[in-house]
Amino acid sequence: MIPEDEMVKHVRKFCRRRIVKCKLHCGKNMEFQDVERHLEVDCKHRLVPCKLDCGLRIKYKDQNKHAMLECKNREVRCKQGCGKEMPFHELKDHHER
């Protein structure tokens, strides 16, 4: 049992059930005891490896945008007539041939 005069300190600094904000600034409030799981599994701002394996780590919430519009490994089609599909990073060399 926590003495009454220590309760305020306990609630603000040590209680596992105190409410804290996500340190990755996703806007979510949670109990302190849930922070680890949130940062590793639930947070939309956590960094994850690119699913197209380009080597970058991006925010979970941005992974689809990255894969479709930004990733050097995204599939693109030649627009100069041949229609061949290739990773974006190969497109420049393909056009110079």
XYZ file of C-alpha atoms in Angstrom:
97
model
C 0.000 0.000 0.000
C 1.285 3.449 -0.933
C 1.198 6.112 1.787
C -1.223 8.929 0.986
C 1.504 11.580 0.847
C 3.361 9.527 -1.824
C 0.278 8.819 -3.954
C 0.552 11.940 -6.157
C 4.183 11.154 -6.964
C 3.272 7.539 -7.669
C 0.409 8.458 -10.010
C 2.489 11.002 -11.968
C 5.765 9.085 -12.273
C 5.582 5.420 -11.370
C 2.081 4.009 -11.792
C 1.880 1.517 -14.665
C -1.694 2.670 -15.287
C -0.865 6.380 -15.659
C -1.880 7.892 -18.982
C 0.948 8.888 -21.329
C 1.122 10.169 -24.896
C 2.851 8.284 -27.682
C 6.447 9.479 -27.971
C 6.276 9.035 -31.766
C 3.559 11.718 -31.858
C 0.778 9.654 -33.392
C -1.684 11.383 -31.053
C -2.690 8.310 -29.071
C -2.918 8.332 -25.275
C -2.498 5.039 -23.443
C -1.659 3.507 -20.107
C 2.076 3.350 -19.464
C 1.904 -0.442 -19.269
C 0.762 -0.503 -22.914
C 3.513 1.727 -24.346
C 5.912 -1.026 -25.414
C 3.275 -2.942 -27.386
C 1.981 0.277 -28.931
C 5.460 1.324 -30.142
C 6.314 -2.129 -31.505
C 2.966 -3.257 -32.938
C 0.172 -0.679 -33.014
C 1.647 2.777 -33.628
C 1.096 4.059 -37.157
C 4.251 6.185 -36.798
C 6.570 3.270 -35.963
C 9.337 2.628 -38.471
C 9.114 -0.531 -40.551
C 11.342 -1.864 -43.332
C 10.181 -1.181 -46.876
C 8.096 -4.119 -48.083
C 9.849 -3.884 -51.484
C 13.204 -4.319 -49.750
C 14.844 -1.047 -50.825
C 16.644 -0.768 -47.487
C 14.705 2.223 -46.145
C 12.720 2.265 -42.929
C 9.513 4.249 -43.230
C 6.541 5.094 -41.052
C 3.975 2.281 -41.022
C 1.273 4.721 -42.105
C 3.316 5.729 -45.174
C 4.403 2.297 -46.397
C 1.796 1.951 -49.174
C 2.492 5.463 -50.509
C 6.213 4.719 -50.458
C 5.764 1.398 -52.276
C 3.529 2.888 -54.963
C 5.131 6.293 -55.572
C 8.579 6.641 -54.012
C 10.423 3.327 -53.722
C 13.314 2.722 -56.109
C 12.170 -0.935 -56.319
C 8.555 -0.183 -57.339
C 7.480 -1.692 -60.641
C 7.068 0.771 -63.507
C 6.322 0.343 -67.195
C 8.392 1.896 -69.971
C 6.450 4.787 -71.468
C 8.570 5.055 -74.599
C 6.696 2.386 -76.453
C 8.043 -1.033 -75.476
C 5.828 -1.443 -72.389
C 8.439 -3.492 -70.516
C 8.018 -3.584 -66.717
C 11.033 -3.081 -64.464
C 12.068 -1.648 -61.096
C 12.087 2.163 -61.147
C 15.844 2.325 -60.525
C 16.450 0.552 -63.874
C 14.248 2.881 -65.935
C 16.909 5.521 -66.714
C 19.363 2.945 -68.095
C 16.554 1.318 -70.071
C 15.627 4.643 -71.718
C 19.260 5.384 -72.613
C 19.605 2.166 -74.625
